[in-house]
Short mmCIF file of C-alpha atoms in Angstrom, two decimals:
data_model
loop_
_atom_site.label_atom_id
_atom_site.label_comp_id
_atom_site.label_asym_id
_atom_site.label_seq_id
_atom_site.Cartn_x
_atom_site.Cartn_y
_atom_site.Cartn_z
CA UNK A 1 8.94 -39.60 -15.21
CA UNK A 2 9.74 -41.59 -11.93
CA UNK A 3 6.77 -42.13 -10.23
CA UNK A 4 8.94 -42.54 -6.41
CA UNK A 5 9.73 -38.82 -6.98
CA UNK A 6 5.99 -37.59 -6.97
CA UNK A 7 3.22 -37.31 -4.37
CA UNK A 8 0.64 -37.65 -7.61
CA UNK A 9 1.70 -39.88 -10.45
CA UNK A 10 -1.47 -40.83 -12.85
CA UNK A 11 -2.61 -41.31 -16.17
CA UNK A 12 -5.32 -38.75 -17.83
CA UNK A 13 -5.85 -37.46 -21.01
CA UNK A 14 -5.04 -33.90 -22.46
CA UNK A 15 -6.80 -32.68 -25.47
CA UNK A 16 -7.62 -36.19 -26.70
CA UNK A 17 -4.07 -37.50 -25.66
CA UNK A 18 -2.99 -39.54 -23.13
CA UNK A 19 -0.15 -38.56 -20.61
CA UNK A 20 1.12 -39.07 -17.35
CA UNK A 21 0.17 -36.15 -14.46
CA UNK A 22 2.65 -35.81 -12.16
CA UNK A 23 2.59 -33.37 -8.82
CA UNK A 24 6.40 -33.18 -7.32
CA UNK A 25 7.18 -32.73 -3.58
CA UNK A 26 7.85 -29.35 -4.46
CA UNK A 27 4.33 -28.33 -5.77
CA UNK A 28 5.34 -28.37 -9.63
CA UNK A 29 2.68 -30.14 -11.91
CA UNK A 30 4.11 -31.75 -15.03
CA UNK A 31 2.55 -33.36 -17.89
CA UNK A 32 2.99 -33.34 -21.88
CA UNK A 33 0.84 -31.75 -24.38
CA UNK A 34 -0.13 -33.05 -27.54
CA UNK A 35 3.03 -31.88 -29.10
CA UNK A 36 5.19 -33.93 -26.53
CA UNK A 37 6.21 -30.80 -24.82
CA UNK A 38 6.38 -30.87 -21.05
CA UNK A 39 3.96 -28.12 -19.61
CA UNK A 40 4.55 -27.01 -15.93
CA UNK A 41 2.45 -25.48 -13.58
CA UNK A 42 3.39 -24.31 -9.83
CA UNK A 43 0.46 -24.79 -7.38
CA UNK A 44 2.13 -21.84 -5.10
CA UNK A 45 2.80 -19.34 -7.74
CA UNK A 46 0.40 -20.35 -10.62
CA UNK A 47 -2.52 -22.43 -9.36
CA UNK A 48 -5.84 -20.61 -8.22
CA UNK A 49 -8.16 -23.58 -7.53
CA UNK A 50 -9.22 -26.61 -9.07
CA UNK A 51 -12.48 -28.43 -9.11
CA UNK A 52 -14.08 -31.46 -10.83
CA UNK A 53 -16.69 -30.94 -13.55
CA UNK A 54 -17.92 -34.05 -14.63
CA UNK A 55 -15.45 -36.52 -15.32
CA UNK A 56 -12.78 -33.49 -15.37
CA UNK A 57 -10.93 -31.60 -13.35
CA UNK A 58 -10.23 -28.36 -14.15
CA UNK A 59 -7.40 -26.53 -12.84
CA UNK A 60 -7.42 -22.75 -12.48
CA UNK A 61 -4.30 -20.60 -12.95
CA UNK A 62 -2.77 -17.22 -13.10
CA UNK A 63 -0.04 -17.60 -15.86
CA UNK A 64 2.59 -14.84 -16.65
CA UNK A 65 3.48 -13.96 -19.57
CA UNK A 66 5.66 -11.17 -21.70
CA UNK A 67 3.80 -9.22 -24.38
CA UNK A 68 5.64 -6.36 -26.72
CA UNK A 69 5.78 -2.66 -24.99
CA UNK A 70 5.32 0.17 -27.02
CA UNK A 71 9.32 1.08 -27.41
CA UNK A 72 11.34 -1.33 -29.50
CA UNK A 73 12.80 -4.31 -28.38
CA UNK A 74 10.47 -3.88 -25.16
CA UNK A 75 8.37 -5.88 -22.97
CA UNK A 76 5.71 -5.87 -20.46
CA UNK A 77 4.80 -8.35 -17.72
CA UNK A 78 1.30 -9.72 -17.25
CA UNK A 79 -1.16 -11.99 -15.67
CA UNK A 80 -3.35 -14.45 -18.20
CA UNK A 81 -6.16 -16.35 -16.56
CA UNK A 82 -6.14 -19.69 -17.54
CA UNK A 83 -8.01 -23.09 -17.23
CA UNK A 84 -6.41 -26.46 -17.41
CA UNK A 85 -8.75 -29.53 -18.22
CA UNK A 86 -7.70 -32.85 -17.72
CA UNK A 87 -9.96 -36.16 -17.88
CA UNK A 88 -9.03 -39.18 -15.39
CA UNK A 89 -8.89 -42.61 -16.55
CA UNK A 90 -11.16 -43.68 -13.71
CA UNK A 91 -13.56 -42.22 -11.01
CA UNK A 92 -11.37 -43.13 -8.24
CA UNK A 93 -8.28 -41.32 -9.99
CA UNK A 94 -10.93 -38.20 -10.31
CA UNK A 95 -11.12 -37.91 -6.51
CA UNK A 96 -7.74 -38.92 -5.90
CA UNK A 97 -6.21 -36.44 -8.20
CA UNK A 98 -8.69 -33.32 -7.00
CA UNK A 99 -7.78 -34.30 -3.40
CA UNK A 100 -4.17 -34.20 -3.93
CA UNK A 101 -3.93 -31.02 -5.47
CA UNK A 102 -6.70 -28.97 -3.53
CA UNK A 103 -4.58 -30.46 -0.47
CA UNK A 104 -1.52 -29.16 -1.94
CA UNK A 105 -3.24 -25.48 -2.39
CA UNK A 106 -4.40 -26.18 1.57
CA UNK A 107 -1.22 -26.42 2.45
CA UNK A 108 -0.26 -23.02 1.82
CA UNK A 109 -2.30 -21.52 4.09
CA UNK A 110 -4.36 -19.37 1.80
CA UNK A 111 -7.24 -16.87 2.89
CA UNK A 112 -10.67 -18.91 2.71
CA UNK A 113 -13.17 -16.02 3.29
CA UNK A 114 -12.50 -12.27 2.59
CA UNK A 115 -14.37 -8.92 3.51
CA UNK A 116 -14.45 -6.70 0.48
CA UNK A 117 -14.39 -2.86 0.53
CA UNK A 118 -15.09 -1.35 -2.85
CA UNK A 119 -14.79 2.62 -2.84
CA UNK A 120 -17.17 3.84 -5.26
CA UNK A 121 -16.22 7.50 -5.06
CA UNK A 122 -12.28 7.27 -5.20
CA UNK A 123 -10.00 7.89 -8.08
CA UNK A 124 -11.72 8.04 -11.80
CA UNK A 125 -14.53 6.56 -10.02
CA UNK A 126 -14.18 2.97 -11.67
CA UNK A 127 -13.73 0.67 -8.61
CA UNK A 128 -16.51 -1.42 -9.13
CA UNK A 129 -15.72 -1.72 -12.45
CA UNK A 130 -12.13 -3.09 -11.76
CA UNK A 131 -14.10 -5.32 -8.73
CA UNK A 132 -16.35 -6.73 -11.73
CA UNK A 133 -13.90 -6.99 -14.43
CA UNK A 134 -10.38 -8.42 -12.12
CA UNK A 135 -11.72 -9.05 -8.80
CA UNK A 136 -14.17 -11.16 -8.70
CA UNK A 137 -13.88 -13.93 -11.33
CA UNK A 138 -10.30 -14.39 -9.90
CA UNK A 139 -11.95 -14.76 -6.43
CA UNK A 140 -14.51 -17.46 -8.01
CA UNK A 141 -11.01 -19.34 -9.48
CA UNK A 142 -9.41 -19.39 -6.29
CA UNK A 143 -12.96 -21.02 -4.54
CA UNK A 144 -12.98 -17.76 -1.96
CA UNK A 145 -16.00 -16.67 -0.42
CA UNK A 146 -16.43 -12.95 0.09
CA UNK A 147 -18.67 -10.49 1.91
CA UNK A 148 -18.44 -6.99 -0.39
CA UNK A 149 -19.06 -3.84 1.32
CA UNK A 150 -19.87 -0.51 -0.55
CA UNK A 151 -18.13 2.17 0.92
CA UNK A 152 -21.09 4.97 1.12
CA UNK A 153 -18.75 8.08 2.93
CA UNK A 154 -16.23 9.13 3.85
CA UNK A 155 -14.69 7.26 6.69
CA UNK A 156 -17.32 4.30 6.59
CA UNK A 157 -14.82 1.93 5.95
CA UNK A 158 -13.29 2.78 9.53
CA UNK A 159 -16.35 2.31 11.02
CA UNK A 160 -17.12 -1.29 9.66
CA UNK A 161 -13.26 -1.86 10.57
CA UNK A 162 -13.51 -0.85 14.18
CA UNK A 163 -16.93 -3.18 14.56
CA UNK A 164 -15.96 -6.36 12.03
CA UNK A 165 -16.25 -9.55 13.39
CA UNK A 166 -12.70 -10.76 12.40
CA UNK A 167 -13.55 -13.93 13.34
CA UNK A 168 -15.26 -14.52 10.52
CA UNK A 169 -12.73 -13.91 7.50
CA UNK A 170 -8.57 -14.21 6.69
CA UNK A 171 -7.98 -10.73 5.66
CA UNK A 172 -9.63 -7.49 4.56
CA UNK A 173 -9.45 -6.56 0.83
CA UNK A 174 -9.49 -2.56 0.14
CA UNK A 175 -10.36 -2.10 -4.03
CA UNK A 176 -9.62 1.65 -4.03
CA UNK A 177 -6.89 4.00 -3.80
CA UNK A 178 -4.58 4.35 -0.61
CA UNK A 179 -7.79 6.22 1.44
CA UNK A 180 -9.34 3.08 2.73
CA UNK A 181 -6.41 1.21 3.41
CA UNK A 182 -5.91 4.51 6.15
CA UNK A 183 -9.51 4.12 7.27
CA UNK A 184 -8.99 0.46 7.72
CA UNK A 185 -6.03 0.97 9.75
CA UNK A 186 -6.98 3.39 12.21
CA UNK A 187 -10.57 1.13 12.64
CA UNK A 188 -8.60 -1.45 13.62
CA UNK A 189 -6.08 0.07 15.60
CA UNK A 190 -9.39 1.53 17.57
CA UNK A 191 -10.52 -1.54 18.93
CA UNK A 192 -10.48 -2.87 21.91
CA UNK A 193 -8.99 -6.26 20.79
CA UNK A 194 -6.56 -3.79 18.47
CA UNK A 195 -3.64 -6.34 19.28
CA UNK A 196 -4.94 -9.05 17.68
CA UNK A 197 -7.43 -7.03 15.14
CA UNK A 198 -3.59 -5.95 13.71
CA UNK A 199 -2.34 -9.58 13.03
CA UNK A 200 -5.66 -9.22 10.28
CA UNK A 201 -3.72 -8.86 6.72
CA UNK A 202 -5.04 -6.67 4.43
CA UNK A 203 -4.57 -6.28 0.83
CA UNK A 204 -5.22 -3.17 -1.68
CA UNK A 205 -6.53 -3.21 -5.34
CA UNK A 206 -5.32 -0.43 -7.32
CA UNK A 207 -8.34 1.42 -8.26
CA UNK A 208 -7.67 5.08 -6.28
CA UNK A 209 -5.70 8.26 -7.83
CA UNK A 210 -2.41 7.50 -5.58
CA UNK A 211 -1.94 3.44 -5.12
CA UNK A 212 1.13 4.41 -3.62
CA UNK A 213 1.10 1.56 -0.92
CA UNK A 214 0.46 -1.47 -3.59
CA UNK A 215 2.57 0.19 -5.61
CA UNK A 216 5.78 -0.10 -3.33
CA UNK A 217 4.82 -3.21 -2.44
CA UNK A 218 4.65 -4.95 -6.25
CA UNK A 219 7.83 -2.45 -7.02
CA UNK A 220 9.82 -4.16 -4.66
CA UNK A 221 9.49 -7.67 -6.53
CA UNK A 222 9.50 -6.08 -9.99
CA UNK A 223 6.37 -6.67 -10.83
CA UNK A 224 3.64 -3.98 -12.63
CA UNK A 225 0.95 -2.44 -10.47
CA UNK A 226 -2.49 -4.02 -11.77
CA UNK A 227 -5.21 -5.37 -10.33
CA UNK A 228 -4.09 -8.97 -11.23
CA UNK A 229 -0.99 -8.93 -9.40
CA UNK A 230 -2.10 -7.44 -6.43
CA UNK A 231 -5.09 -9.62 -6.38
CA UNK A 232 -2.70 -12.94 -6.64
CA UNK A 233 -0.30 -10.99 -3.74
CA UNK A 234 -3.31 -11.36 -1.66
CA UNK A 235 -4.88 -15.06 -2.59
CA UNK A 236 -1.10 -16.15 -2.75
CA UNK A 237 -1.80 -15.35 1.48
CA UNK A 238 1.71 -13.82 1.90
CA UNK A 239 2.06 -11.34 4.49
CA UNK A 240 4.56 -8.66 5.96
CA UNK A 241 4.47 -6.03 8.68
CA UNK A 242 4.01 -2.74 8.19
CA UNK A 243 5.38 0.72 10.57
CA UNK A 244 2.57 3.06 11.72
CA UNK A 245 3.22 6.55 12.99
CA UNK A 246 1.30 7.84 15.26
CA UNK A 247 0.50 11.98 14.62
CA UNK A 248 -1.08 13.51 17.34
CA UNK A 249 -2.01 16.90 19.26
CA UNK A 250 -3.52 17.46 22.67
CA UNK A 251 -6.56 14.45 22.92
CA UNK A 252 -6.68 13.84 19.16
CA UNK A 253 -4.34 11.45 16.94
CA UNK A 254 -4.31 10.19 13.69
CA UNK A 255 -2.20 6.59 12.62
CA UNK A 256 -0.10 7.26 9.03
CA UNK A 257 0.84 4.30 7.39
CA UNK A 258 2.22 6.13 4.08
CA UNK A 259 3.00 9.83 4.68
CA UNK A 260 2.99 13.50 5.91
CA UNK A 261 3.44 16.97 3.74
CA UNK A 262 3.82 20.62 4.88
CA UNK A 263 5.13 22.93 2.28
CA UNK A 264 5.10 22.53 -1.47
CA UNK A 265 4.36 18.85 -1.94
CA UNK A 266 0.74 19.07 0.91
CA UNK A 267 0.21 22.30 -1.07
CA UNK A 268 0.15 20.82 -4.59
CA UNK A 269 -2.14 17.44 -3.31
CA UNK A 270 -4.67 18.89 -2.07
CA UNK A 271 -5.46 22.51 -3.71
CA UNK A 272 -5.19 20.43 -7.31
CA UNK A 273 -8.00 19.04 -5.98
CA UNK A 274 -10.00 21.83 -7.59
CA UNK A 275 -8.69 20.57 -11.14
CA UNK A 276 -9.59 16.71 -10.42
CA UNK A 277 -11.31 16.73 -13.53
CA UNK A 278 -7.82 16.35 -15.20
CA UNK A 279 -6.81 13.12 -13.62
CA UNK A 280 -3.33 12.36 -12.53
CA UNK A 281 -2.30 15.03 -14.80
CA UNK A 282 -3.50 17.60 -12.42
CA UNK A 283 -0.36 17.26 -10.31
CA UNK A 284 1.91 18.27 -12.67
CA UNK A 285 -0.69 20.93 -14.35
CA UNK A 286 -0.71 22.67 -10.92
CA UNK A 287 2.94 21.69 -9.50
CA UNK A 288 4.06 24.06 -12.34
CA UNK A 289 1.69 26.51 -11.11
CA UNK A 290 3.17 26.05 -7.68
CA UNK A 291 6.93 26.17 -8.47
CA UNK A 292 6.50 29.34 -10.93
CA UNK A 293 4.87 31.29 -7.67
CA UNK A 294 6.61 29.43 -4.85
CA UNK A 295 5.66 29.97 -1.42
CA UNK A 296 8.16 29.58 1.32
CA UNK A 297 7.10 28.65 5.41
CA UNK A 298 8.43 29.43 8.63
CA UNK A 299 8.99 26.86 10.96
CA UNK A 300 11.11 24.53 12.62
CA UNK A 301 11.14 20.54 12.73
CA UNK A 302 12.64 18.66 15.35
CA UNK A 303 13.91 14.65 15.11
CA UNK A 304 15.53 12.00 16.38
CA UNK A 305 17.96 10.70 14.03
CA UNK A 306 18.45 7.19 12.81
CA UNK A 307 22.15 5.97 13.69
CA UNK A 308 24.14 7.49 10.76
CA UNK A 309 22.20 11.19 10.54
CA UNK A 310 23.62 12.19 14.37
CA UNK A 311 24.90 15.06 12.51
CA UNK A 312 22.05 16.25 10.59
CA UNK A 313 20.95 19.62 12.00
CA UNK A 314 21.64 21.33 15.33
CA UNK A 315 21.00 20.14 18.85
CA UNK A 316 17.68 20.83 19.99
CA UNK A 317 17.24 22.22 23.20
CA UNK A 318 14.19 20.29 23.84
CA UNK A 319 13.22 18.84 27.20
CA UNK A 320 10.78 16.53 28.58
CA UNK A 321 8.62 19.40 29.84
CA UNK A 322 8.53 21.18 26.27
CA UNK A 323 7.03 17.70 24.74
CA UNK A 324 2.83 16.85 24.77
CA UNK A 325 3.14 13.40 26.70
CA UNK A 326 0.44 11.02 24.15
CA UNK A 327 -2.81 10.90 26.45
CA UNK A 328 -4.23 7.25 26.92
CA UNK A 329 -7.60 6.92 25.30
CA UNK A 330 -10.58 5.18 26.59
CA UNK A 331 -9.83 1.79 24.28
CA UNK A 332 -7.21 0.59 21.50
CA UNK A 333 -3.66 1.39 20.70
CA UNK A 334 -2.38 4.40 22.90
CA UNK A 335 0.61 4.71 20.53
CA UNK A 336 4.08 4.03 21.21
CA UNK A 337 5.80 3.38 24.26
CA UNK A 338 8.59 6.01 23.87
CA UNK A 339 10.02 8.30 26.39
CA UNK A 340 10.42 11.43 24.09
CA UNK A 341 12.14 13.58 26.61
CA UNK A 342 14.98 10.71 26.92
CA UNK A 343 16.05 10.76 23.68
CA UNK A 344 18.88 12.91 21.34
CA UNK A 345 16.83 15.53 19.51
CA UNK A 346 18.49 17.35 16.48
CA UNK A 347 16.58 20.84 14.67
CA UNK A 348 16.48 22.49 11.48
CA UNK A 349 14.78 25.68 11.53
CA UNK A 350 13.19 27.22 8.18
CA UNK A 351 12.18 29.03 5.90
CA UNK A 352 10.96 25.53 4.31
CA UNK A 353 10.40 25.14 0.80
CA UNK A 354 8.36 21.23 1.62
CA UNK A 355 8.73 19.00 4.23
CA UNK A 356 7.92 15.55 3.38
CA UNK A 357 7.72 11.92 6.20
CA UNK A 358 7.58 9.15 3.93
CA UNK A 359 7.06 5.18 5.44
CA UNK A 360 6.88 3.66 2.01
CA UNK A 361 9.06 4.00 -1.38
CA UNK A 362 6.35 5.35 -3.50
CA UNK A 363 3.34 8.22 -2.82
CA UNK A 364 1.76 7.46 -6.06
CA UNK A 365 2.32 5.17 -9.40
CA UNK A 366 4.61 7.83 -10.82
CA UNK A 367 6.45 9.30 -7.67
CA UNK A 368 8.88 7.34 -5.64
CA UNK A 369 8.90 9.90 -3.39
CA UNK A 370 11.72 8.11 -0.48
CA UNK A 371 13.80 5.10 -2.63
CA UNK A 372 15.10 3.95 0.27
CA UNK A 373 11.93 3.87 2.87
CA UNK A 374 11.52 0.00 4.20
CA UNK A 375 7.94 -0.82 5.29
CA UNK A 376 9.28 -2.43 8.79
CA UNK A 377 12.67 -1.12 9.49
CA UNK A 378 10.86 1.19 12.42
CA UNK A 379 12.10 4.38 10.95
CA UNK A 380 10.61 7.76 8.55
CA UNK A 381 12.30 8.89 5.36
CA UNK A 382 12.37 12.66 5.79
CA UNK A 383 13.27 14.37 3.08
CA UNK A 384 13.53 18.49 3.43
CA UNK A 385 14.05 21.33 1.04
CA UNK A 386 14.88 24.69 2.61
CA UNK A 387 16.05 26.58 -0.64
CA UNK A 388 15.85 25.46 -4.19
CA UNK A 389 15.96 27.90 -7.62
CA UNK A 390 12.92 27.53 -9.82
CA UNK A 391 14.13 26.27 -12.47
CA UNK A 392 16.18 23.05 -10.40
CA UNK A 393 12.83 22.64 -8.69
CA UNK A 394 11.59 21.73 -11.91
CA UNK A 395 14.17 20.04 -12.72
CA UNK A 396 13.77 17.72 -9.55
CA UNK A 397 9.73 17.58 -9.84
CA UNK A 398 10.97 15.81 -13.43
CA UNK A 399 12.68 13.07 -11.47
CA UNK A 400 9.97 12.32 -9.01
CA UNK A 401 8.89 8.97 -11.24
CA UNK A 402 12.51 7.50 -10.25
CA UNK A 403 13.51 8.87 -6.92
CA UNK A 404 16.77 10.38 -8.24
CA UNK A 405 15.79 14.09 -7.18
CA UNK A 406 16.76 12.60 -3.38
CA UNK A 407 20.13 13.15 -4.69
CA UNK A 408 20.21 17.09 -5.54
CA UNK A 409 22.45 19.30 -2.85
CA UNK A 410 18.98 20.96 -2.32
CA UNK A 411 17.59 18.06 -0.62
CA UNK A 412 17.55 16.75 2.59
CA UNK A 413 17.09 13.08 2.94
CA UNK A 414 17.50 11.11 6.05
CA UNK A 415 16.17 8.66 8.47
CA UNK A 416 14.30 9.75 11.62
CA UNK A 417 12.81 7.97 14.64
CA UNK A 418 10.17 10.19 15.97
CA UNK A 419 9.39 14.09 14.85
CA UNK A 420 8.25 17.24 16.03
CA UNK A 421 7.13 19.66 13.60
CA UNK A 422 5.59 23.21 14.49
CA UNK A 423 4.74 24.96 11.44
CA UNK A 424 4.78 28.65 10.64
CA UNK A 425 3.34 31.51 8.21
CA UNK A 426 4.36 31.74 4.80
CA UNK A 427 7.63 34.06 4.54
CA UNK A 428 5.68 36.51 1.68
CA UNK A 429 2.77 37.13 3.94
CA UNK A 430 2.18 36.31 7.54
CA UNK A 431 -1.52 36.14 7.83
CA UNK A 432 -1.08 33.38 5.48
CA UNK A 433 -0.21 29.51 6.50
CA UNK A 434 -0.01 26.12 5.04
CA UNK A 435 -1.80 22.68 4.85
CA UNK A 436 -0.60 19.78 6.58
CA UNK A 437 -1.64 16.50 4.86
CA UNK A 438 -0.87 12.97 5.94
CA UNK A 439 -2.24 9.94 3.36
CA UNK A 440 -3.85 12.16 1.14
CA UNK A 441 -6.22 13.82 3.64
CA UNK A 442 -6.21 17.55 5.42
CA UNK A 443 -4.48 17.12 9.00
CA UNK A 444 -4.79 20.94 9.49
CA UNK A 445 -5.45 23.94 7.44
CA UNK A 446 -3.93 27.56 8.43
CA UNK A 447 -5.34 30.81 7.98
CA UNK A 448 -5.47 32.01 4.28
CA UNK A 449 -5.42 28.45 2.64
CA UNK A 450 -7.43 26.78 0.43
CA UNK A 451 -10.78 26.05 2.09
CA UNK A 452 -9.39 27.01 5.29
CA UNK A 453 -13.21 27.15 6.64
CA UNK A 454 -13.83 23.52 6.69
CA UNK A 455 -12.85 22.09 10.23
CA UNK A 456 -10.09 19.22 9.96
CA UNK A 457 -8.64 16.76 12.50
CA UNK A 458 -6.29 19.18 14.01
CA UNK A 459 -5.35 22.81 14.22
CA UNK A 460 -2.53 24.58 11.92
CA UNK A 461 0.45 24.01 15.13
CA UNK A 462 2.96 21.81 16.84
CA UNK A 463 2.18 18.04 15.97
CA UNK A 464 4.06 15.14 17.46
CA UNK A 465 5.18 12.29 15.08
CA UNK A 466 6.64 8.82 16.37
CA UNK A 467 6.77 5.22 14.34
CA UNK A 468 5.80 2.05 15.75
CA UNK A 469 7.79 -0.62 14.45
CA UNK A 470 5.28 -3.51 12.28
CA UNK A 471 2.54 -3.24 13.87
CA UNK A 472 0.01 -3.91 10.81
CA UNK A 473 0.11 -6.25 8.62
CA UNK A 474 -0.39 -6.34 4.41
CA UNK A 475 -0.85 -9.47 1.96
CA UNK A 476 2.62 -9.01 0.16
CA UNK A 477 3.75 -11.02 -3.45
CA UNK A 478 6.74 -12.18 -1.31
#
């Protein structure tokens, strides 16, 4: 090896062998094993700290490898922890090497410190488990500090969120499904400082029922959704903006970062709920249920078409007068600043089979519910079924876990800018109405539904939808 083409260029020894260590300009170190094989490692992709212990320094990593799938021929990706010792020829080339290559990992502009929230209730219940068991010893690799924070109700982590002293750490960590994430968001976007409380990253550890968010977000590089990977996504310190709608309703409003149901698919999320027992199986244990007695909604949604859908619909007769102006609240984001009168509304008016706003590709592990949804392109997916047969319905439940069913002449799928949607009775019965759900939690629940007598954030009527173009940020792999 040239030594003029390194930064580091040194002698140590390797498993009783010596061998030069070499660190490149482009962050790859190089040395031979015993074997006289050349071994690389990539500080940016692989490293996860290094220290010296004793006369050694040991290098910390996050190594990928391919192990056999359970079809023929197959394989699947993972992460292997895994420590690197080497043994300088001298105390000077001890420090020397250490301070090279923890200035290297420096250089990347990693997060230092990280608040923690562990949801102890979410999913199969095993967060702290996954904290314990993925989490943390790849936090103690890396050399991060950490504050951990037990969620103890619902919507606690919003409350730390809105409060935090950002000051103190380089992004928020969210071990739990895709509820926290929400809470975190709309915390944030609460504050006073919300402007700069947004430029905070934050990162999710799949350990919730959906894991739809980290799950678009490794999809979209290839890689599985595990702990591991999303936990190197965040140390890695990569970040990317994300859209936020803003849902709101006279004084109150809610901030959606991954989606909004009315019709089958709200229905089928949260009255399974009863059969949570089952796991992720009870979607598709009471989706069947759903599709075999089908229920159908009056209604009408109104939206403003992304350029290529102009001739989606009808032309709404919608005017400035007709539309609930967003009311500025006493402190943090107000929403977006969008004349809705001023823009070119189009309508489709029901009966609805589901109505479904999607910001990301996937709702869950197994449904990519919008395959074309960007998280920053400032735009919705909305995908609509008016009238499907039964037995194409199942059909198209079936190809949820690839986002083909997007493609059936019973579906609906465009790009919208902002959305009105004022929901109806059920067509069967009209002292009966629907649920309206947006990130896995009851916006509204009509007359006749299930649990219809616990209050929710809004009533069962017209709700105003608009997108706000990146305005959080999320520790990405890329």
């Amino acid at each position: 090896m040239d030594q003029q083409q390194h930064i580091l260029y040194d002698e140590v020894v390797v498993n009783g062998g010596k061998t030069a260590l070499t660190l490149s300009t482009e962050g790859i170190l190089r040395w031979y094993d015993q074997g006289n094989v050349l071994q690389c490692l990539s500080i940016e992709k692989e490293v996860l700290g290094v220290s010296m212990v004793g006369q050694q320094i040991e290098i910390r990593s996050f190594v990928e490898i391919d192990s056999a799938g359970c079809c023929f021929g197959s394989t699947t990706r993972s992460l292997v922890r895994k420590t690197f010792v080497f043994k300088p020829l001298s105390e000077d080339s001890l420090r020397n090497l250490c301070d090279k290559i923890q200035g290297c990992i420096d250089s990347l502009g990693r997060p230092k410190k990280l608040f923690i929230f562990v949801n102890p209730f979410g999913g199969r219940k095993s967060a702290f488990k996954i904290f314990t068991d993925d989490v943390k010893p790849i936090l103690e690799d890396a050399n991060i500090e950490y504050t951990l924070q037990e969620t103890k109700y619902q919507l606690h982590a919003k409350e730390v969120s809105h409060t935090l002293d950002l000051t103190k750490y380089d992004g928020i960590i969210c071990v739990s499904g895709d509820g926290l994430l929400v809470e975190v968001v709309n915390g944030l976007l609460e504050r006073e400082d919300w402007q700069a409380a947004l430029k905070m990253a934050i990162g999710v550890i799949p350990a919730g029922t959906s894991n739809g968010m980290i799950k678009s977000l490794l999809d979209s590089v290839g890689q599985p959704c595990t702990a591991a990977y999303a936990m190197l996504a965040a140390i890695r310190g990569h970040k990317r903006s994300l859209d936020v709608a803003t849902i709101w309703q006279g004084d109150t409003r809610f901030f959606s970062v991954l989606m909004l149901a009315w019709g089958l698919i709200a229905d089928i999320d949260i009255e399974s709920e009863q059969y949570r027992w089952m796991g992720s199986a009870r979607m598709d244990f009471y989706g069947l249920q759903r599709i075999l007695r089908l229920r159908r909604y009056n209604g009408c949604i109104s939206f403003v078409p992304a350029p290529g859908f102009e001739d989606v619909g009808e032309p709404s007769s919608l005017s400035a007068e007709s539309m609930e102006p967003l009311k500025a609240g006493q402190h943090g984001y107000e929403g977006p600043k969008v004349e809705l009168g001023s823009l070119s509304w189009r309508k489709l008016n029901g009966p609805f089979v589901s109505i479904w706003l999607h910001n990301v590709p996937w709702g869950a592990e197994n449904t990519m519910a919008a395959p074309n949804a960007k998280f920053d392109d400032g735009y919705l997916d909305l995908i609509v079924m008016r009238e499907c047969p039964k037995l194409a319905l199942i059909s198209l439940m079936s190809e949820l876990s690839n986002g083909h069913y997007v493609r059936s002449p019973h579906v609906l799928y465009i790009k919208v800018k902002a959305v009105i949607l004022e929901p109806g009775s059920r067509t069967s019965d009209s002292t009966k109405e629907g649920i309206i759900d947006s990130d896995g939690e009851v916006l509204a629940r009509g007359n006749g539904t299930y649990k219809c007598h616990l209050k929710s954030l809004m009533v069962y009527g017209k709700m105003q939808i608009v997108i706000d173009r990146g305005l959080a940020t999320l520790f990405t792999p890329i």
